[in-house]
Short mmCIF file of C-alpha atoms in Angstrom, two decimals:
data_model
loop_
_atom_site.label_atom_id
_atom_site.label_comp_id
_atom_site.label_asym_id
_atom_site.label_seq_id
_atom_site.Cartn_x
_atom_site.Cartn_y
_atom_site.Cartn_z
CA UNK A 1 103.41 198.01 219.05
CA UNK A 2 103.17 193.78 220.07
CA UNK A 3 100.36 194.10 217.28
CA UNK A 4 102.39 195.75 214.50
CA UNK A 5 105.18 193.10 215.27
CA UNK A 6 103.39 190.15 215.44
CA UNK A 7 102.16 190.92 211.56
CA UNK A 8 105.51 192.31 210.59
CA UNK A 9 107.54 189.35 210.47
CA UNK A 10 106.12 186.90 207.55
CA UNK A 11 106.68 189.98 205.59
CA UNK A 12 109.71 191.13 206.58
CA UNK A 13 112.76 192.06 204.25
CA UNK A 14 115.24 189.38 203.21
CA UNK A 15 115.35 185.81 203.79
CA UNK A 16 112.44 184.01 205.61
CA UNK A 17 112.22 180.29 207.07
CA UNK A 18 109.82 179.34 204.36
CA UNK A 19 112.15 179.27 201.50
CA UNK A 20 110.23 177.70 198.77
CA UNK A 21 106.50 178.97 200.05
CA UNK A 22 108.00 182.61 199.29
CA UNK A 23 109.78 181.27 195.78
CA UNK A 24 106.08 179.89 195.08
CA UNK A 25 104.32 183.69 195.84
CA UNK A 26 106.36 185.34 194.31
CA UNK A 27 106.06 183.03 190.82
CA UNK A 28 102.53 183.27 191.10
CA UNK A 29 103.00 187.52 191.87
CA UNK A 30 105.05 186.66 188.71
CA UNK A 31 102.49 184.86 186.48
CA UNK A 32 99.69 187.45 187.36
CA UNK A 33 101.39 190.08 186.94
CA UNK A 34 102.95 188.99 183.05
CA UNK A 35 99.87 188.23 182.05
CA UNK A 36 97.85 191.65 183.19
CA UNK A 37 100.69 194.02 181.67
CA UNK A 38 102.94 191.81 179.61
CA UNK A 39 106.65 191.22 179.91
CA UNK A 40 107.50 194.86 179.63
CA UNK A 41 104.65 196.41 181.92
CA UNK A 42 105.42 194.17 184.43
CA UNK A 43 108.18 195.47 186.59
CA UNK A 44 109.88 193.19 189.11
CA UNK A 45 109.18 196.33 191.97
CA UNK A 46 105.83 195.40 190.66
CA UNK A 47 106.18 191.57 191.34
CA UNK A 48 107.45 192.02 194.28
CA UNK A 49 105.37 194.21 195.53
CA UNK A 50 102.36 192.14 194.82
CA UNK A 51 104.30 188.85 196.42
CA UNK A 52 104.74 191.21 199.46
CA UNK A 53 108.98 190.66 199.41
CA UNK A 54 111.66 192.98 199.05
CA UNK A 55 113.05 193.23 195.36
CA UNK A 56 115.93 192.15 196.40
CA UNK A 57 114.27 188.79 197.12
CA UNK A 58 113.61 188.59 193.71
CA UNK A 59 117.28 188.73 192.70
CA UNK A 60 118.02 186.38 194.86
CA UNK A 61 115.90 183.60 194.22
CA UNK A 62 115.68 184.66 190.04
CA UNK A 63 118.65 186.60 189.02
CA UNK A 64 117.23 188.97 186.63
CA UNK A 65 113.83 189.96 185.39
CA UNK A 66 114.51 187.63 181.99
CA UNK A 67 114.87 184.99 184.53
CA UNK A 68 112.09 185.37 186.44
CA UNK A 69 110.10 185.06 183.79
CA UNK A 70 111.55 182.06 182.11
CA UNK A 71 111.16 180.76 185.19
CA UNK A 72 107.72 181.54 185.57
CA UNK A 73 107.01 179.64 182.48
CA UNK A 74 108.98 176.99 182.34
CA UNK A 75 107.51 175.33 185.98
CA UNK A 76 104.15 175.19 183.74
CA UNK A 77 105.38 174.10 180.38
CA UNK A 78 106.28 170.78 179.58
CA UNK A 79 110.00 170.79 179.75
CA UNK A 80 110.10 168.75 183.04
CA UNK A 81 107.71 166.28 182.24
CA UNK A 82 108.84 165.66 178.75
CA UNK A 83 112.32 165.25 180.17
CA UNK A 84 111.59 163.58 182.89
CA UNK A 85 110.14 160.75 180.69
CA UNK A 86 112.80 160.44 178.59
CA UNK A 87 114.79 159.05 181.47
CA UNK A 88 112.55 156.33 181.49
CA UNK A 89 113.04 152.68 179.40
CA UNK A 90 115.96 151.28 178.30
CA UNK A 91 119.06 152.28 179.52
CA UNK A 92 120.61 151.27 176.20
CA UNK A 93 118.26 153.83 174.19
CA UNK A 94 118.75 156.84 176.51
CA UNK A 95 120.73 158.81 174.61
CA UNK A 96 117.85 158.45 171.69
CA UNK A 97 115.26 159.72 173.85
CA UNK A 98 117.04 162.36 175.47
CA UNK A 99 118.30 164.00 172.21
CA UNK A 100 114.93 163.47 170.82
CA UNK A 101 112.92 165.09 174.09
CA UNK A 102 115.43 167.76 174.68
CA UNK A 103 115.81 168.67 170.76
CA UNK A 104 111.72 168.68 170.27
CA UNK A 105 111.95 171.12 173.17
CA UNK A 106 113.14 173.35 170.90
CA UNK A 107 111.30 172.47 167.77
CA UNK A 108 107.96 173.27 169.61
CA UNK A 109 106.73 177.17 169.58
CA UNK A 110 105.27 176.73 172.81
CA UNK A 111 108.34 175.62 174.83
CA UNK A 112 111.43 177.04 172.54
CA UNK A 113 110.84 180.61 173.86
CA UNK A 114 111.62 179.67 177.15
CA UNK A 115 114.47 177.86 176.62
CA UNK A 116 116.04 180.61 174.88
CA UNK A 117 115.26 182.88 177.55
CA UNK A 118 116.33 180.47 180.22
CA UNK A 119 119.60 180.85 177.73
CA UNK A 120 119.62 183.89 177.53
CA UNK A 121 119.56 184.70 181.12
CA UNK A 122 122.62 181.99 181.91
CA UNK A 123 124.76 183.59 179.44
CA UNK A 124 124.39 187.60 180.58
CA UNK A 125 123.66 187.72 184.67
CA UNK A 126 125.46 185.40 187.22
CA UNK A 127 122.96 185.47 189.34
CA UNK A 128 120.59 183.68 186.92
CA UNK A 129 123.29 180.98 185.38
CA UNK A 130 124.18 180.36 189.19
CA UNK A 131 120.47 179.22 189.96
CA UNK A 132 120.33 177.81 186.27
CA UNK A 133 123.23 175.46 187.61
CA UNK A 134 121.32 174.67 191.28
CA UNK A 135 118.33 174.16 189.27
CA UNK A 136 119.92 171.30 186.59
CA UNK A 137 121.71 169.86 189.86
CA UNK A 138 119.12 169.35 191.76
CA UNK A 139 116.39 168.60 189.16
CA UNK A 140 118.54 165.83 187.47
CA UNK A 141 118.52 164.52 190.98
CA UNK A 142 114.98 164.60 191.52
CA UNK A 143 114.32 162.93 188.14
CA UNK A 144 115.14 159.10 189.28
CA UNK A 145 117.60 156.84 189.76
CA UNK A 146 120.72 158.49 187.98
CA UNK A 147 124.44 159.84 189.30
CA UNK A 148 124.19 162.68 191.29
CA UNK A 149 125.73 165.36 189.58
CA UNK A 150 129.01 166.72 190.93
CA UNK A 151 130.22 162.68 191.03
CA UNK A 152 132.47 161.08 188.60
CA UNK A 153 129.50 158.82 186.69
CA UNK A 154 127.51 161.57 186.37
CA UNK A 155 130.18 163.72 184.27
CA UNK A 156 128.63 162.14 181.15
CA UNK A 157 125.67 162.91 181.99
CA UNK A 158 126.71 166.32 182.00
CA UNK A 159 128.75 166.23 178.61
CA UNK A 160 125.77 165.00 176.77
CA UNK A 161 123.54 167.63 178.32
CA UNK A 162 126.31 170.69 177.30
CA UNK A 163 126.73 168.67 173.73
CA UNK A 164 122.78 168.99 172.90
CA UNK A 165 122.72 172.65 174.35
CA UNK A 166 125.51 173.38 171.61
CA UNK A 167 123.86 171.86 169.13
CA UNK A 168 120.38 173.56 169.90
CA UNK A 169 122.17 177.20 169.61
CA UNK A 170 123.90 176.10 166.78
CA UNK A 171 120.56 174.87 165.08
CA UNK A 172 118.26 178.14 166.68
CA UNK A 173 120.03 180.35 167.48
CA UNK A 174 123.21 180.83 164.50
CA UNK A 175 121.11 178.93 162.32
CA UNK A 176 123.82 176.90 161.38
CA UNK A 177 124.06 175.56 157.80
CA UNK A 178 124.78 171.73 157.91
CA UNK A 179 122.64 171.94 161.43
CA UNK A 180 119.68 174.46 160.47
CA UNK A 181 117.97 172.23 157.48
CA UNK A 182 118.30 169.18 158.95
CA UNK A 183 114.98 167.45 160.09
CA UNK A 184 114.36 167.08 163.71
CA UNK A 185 114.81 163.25 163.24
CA UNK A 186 118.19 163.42 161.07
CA UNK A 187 119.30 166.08 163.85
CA UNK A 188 118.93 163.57 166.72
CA UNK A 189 120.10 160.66 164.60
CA UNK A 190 123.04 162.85 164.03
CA UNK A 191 124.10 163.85 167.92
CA UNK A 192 122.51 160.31 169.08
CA UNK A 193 125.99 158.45 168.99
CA UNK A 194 128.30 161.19 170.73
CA UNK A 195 125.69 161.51 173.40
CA UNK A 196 125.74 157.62 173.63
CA UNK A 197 129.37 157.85 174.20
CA UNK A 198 129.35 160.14 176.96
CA UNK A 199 126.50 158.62 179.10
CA UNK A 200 128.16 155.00 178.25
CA UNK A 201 131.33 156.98 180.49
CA UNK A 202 135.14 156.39 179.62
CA UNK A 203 136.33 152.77 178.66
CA UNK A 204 133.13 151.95 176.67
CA UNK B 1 128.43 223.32 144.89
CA UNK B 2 130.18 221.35 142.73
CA UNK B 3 132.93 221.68 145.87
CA UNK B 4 130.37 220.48 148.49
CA UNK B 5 129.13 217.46 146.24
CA UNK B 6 133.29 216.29 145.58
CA UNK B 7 133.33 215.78 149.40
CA UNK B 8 130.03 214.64 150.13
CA UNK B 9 129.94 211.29 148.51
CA UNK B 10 132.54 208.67 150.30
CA UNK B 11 130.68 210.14 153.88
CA UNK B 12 127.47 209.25 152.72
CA UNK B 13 125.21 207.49 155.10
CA UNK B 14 124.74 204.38 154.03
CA UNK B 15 126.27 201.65 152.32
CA UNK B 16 129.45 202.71 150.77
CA UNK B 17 131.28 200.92 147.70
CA UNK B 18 134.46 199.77 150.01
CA UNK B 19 132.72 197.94 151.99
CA UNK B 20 135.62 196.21 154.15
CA UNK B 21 137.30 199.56 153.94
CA UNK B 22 133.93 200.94 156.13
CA UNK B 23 134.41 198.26 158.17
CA UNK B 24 137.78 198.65 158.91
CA UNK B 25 137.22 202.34 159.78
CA UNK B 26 134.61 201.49 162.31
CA UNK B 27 136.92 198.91 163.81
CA UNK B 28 139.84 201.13 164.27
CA UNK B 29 137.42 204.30 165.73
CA UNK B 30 136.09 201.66 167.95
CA UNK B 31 139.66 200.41 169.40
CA UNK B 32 140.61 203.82 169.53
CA UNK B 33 137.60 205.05 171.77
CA UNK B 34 137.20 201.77 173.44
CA UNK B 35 140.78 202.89 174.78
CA UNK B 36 140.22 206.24 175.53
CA UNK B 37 136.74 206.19 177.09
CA UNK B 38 136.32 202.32 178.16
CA UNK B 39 133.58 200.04 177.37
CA UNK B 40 131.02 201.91 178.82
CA UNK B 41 132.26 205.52 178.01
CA UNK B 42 132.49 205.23 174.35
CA UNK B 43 129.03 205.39 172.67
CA UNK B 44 128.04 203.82 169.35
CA UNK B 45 127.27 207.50 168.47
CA UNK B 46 130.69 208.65 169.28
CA UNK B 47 132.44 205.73 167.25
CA UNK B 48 130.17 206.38 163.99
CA UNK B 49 130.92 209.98 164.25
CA UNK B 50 134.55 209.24 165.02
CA UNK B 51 134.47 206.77 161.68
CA UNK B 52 132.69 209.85 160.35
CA UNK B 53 129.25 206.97 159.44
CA UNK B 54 126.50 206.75 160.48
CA UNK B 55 125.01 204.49 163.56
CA UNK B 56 123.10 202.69 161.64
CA UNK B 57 126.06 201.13 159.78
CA UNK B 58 127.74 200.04 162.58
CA UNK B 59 124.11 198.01 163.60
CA UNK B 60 124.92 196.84 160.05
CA UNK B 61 127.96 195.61 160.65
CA UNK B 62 128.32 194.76 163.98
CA UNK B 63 125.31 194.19 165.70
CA UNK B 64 124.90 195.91 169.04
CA UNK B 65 127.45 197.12 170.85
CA UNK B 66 128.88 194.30 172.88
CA UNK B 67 129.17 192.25 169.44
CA UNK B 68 131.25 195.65 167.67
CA UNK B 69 133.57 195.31 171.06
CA UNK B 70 134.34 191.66 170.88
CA UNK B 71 134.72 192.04 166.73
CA UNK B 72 137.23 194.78 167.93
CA UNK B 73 139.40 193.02 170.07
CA UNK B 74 138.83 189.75 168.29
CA UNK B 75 139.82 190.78 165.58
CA UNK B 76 143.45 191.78 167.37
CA UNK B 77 143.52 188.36 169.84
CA UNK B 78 144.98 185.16 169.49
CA UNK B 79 141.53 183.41 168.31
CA UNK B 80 142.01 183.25 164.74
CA UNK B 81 145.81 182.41 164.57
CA UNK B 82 145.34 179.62 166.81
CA UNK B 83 142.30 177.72 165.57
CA UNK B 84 144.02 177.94 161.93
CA UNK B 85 146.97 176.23 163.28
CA UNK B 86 144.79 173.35 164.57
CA UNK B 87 143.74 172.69 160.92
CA UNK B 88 147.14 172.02 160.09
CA UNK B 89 148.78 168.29 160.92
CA UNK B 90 147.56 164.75 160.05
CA UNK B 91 143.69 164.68 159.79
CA UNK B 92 143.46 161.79 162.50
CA UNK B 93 144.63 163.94 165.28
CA UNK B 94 142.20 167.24 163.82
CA UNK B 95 140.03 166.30 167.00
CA UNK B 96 143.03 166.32 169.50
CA UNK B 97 143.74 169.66 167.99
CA UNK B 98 140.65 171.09 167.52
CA UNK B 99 139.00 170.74 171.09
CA UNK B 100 142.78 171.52 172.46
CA UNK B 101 142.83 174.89 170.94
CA UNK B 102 139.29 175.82 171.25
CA UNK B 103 139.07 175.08 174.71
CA UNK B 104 142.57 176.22 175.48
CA UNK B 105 141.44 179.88 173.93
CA UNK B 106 138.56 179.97 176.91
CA UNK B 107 141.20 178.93 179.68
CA UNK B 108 143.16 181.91 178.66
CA UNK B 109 142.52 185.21 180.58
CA UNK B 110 143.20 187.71 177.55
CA UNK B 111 140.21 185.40 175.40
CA UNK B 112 137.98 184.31 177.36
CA UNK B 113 136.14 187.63 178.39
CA UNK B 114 135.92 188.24 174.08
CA UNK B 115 134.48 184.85 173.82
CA UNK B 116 132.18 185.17 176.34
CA UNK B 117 130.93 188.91 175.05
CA UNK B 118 130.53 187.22 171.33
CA UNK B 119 128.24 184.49 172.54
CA UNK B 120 126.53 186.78 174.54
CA UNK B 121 125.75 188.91 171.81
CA UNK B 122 124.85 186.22 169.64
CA UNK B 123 122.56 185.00 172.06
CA UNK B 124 120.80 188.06 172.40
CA UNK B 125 121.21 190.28 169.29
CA UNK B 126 119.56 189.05 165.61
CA UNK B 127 122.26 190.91 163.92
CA UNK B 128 124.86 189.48 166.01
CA UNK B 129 124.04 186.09 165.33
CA UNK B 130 123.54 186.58 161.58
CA UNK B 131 127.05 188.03 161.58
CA UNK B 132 128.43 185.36 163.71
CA UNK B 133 127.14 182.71 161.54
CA UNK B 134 128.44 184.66 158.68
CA UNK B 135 131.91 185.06 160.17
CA UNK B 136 132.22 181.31 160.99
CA UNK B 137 130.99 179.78 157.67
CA UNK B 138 133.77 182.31 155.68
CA UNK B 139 136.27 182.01 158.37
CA UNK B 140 136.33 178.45 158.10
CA UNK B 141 136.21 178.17 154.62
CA UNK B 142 139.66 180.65 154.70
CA UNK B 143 141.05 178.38 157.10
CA UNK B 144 142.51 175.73 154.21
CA UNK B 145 141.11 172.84 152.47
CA UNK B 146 138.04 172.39 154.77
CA UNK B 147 134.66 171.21 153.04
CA UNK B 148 132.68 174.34 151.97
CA UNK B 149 130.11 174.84 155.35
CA UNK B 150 126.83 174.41 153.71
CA UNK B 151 127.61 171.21 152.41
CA UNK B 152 126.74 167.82 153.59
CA UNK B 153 130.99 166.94 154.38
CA UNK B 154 130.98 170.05 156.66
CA UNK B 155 128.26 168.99 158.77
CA UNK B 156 130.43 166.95 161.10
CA UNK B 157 132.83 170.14 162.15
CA UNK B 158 129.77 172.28 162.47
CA UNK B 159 128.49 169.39 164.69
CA UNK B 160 131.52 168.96 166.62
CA UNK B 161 132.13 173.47 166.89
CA UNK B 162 128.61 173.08 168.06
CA UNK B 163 129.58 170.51 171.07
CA UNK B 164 132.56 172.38 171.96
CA UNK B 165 130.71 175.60 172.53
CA UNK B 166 128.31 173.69 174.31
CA UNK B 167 130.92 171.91 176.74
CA UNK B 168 132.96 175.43 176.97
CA UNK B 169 129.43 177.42 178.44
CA UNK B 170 129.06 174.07 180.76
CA UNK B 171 132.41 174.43 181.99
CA UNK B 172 133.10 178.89 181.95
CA UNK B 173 129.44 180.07 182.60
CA UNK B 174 127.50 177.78 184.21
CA UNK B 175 130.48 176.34 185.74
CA UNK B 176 128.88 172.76 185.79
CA UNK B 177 129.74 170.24 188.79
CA UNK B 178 131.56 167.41 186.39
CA UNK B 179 132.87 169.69 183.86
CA UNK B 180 134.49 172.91 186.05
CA UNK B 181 136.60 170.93 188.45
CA UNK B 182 138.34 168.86 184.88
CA UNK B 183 142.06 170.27 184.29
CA UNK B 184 141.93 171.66 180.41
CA UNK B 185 143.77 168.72 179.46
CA UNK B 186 141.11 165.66 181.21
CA UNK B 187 138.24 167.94 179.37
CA UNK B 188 140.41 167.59 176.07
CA UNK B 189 140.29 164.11 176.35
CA UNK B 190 137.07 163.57 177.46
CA UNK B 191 135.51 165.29 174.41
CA UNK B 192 138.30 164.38 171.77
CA UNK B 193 136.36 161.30 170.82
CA UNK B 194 132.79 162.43 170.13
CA UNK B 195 134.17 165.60 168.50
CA UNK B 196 136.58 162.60 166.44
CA UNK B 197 133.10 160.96 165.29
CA UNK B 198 131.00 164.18 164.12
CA UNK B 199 134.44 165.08 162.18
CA UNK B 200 134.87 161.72 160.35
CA UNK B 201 131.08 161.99 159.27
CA UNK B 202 128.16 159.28 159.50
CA UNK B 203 129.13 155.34 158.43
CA UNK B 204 132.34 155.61 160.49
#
């Protein structure tokens, strides 16, 4: 009895105290496990079962199985990073480099599958564009010395962000004539001023 | 025979010579059974056999299901009406108008949920987004005198639709910190003059 208990607990259903250790298992449950039986093989029971957490876990921390794996892929790929860089330099050229890192995002093979899954997942399960939301809010955040999001300076911050999102779904996803054969440099030439304008704030 | 063959023809599977005719039929089954049975109730198979077509067609024409639902009751809503009246007034204010209406039809209870289910289903259904981009490109070229989209002058309201879609998924689905807690009328203003630049074009 003291001996089944005293294993029980780290594996118990529902929440435990070591929030992002179990978020990291069950990713790497989540990896493993796409790349033995592929996206459809791989069930979340499956995931979690190999992570050792309730399903329900899984929903919680994920939303939905898209999700997960966007996730999954995204923490490896180089959408941070390249983002993350474009925040650096001149604060008078931001808007350049963000529509140029965010835009080439989704130019590249390797990284535009997972942004339209990521999309995907926002626009059909509120569990997933809930944690797509935490995740922007607190990543922004993390990424250096800009407005924390949910104050008044960093609402254009947040316009510019929502501006290049439409304009990537417009561009990949409609296919958008007047957006669709435009190169990637005439695109962010194109979106470069109106995202200028909303970073620059109201009054500028 | 000769009986059989009189009667066969105009239920054909396939395409059939009236084209919008088909379409129309499908619409109205749809509406009809959407009423009867609900969303969930009322199969694709029971609509094409109600339109007396077959499933296939409506795939053609619609997309999946969600996209044939939000056709349906788009096609009966307030969405079309209202963005054509935006067109009309002095071109200077076409920004004002434009982001006013647009965003005002996702405030609105009765058209938000069918704006919602058509990006949805253009996010994730081929078909859907071919026939969205086909519906915008020859809706707005119906509108009035509007530059042909597809040509270089209509870039700049593809480019500004493409931010206000953008700004509206910030604001209804991901419910963005800076952009949810705006009243309609602070978010009008806030994107009136970027969508004011894409619409007067580059050299402005």
């Amino acid at each position: 009895m003291a001996e089944s208990e005293a294993v029980a607990p780290r594996r118990r259903v529902g929440r435990r105290s070591g929030d992002s250790e179990t978020r990291e298992e069950i990713l790497t449950a989540a990896r493993a496990l796409f790349a033995e039986l592929g996206y459809d093989g791989a069930s979340v029971r499956a995931i979690a079962a190999r992570a050792a957490v309730d399903p329900a876990l899984i929903r919680h921390y994920f939303g939905d199985k898209q999700a997960l794996f966007a996730t999954a892929m995204a923490e490896r790929s180089a959408i941070g990073p390249r983002l993350g860089e474009a925040f650096a330099g001149p604060p008078d050229q931001l808007a350049s480099r963000l529509a140029d890192a965010y835009l080439r995002l989704w130019e590249d093979a390797d990284t535009r599958p997972i942004l339209m899954a990521l999309a995907r997942s926002a626009m059909t399960s509120r569990e997933a564009s809930r944690l797509m939301r935490d995740t922007l809010t607190t990543r922004i955040r993390d990424v250096g010395p800009m407005p924390v999001i949910g104050e008044p300076a960093a609402r254009g911050l947040v316009a510019a962000g929502a501006q290049l999102f439409g304009i990537a779904v417009a561009r990949h996803v409609l296919e958008m004539p007047g957006l669709a054969e435009l190169t990637h440099d005439e695109l962010v030439e194109l979106v470069t001023p109106t995202v200028q304008h909303h970073l620059d704030g109201p009054g500028h």
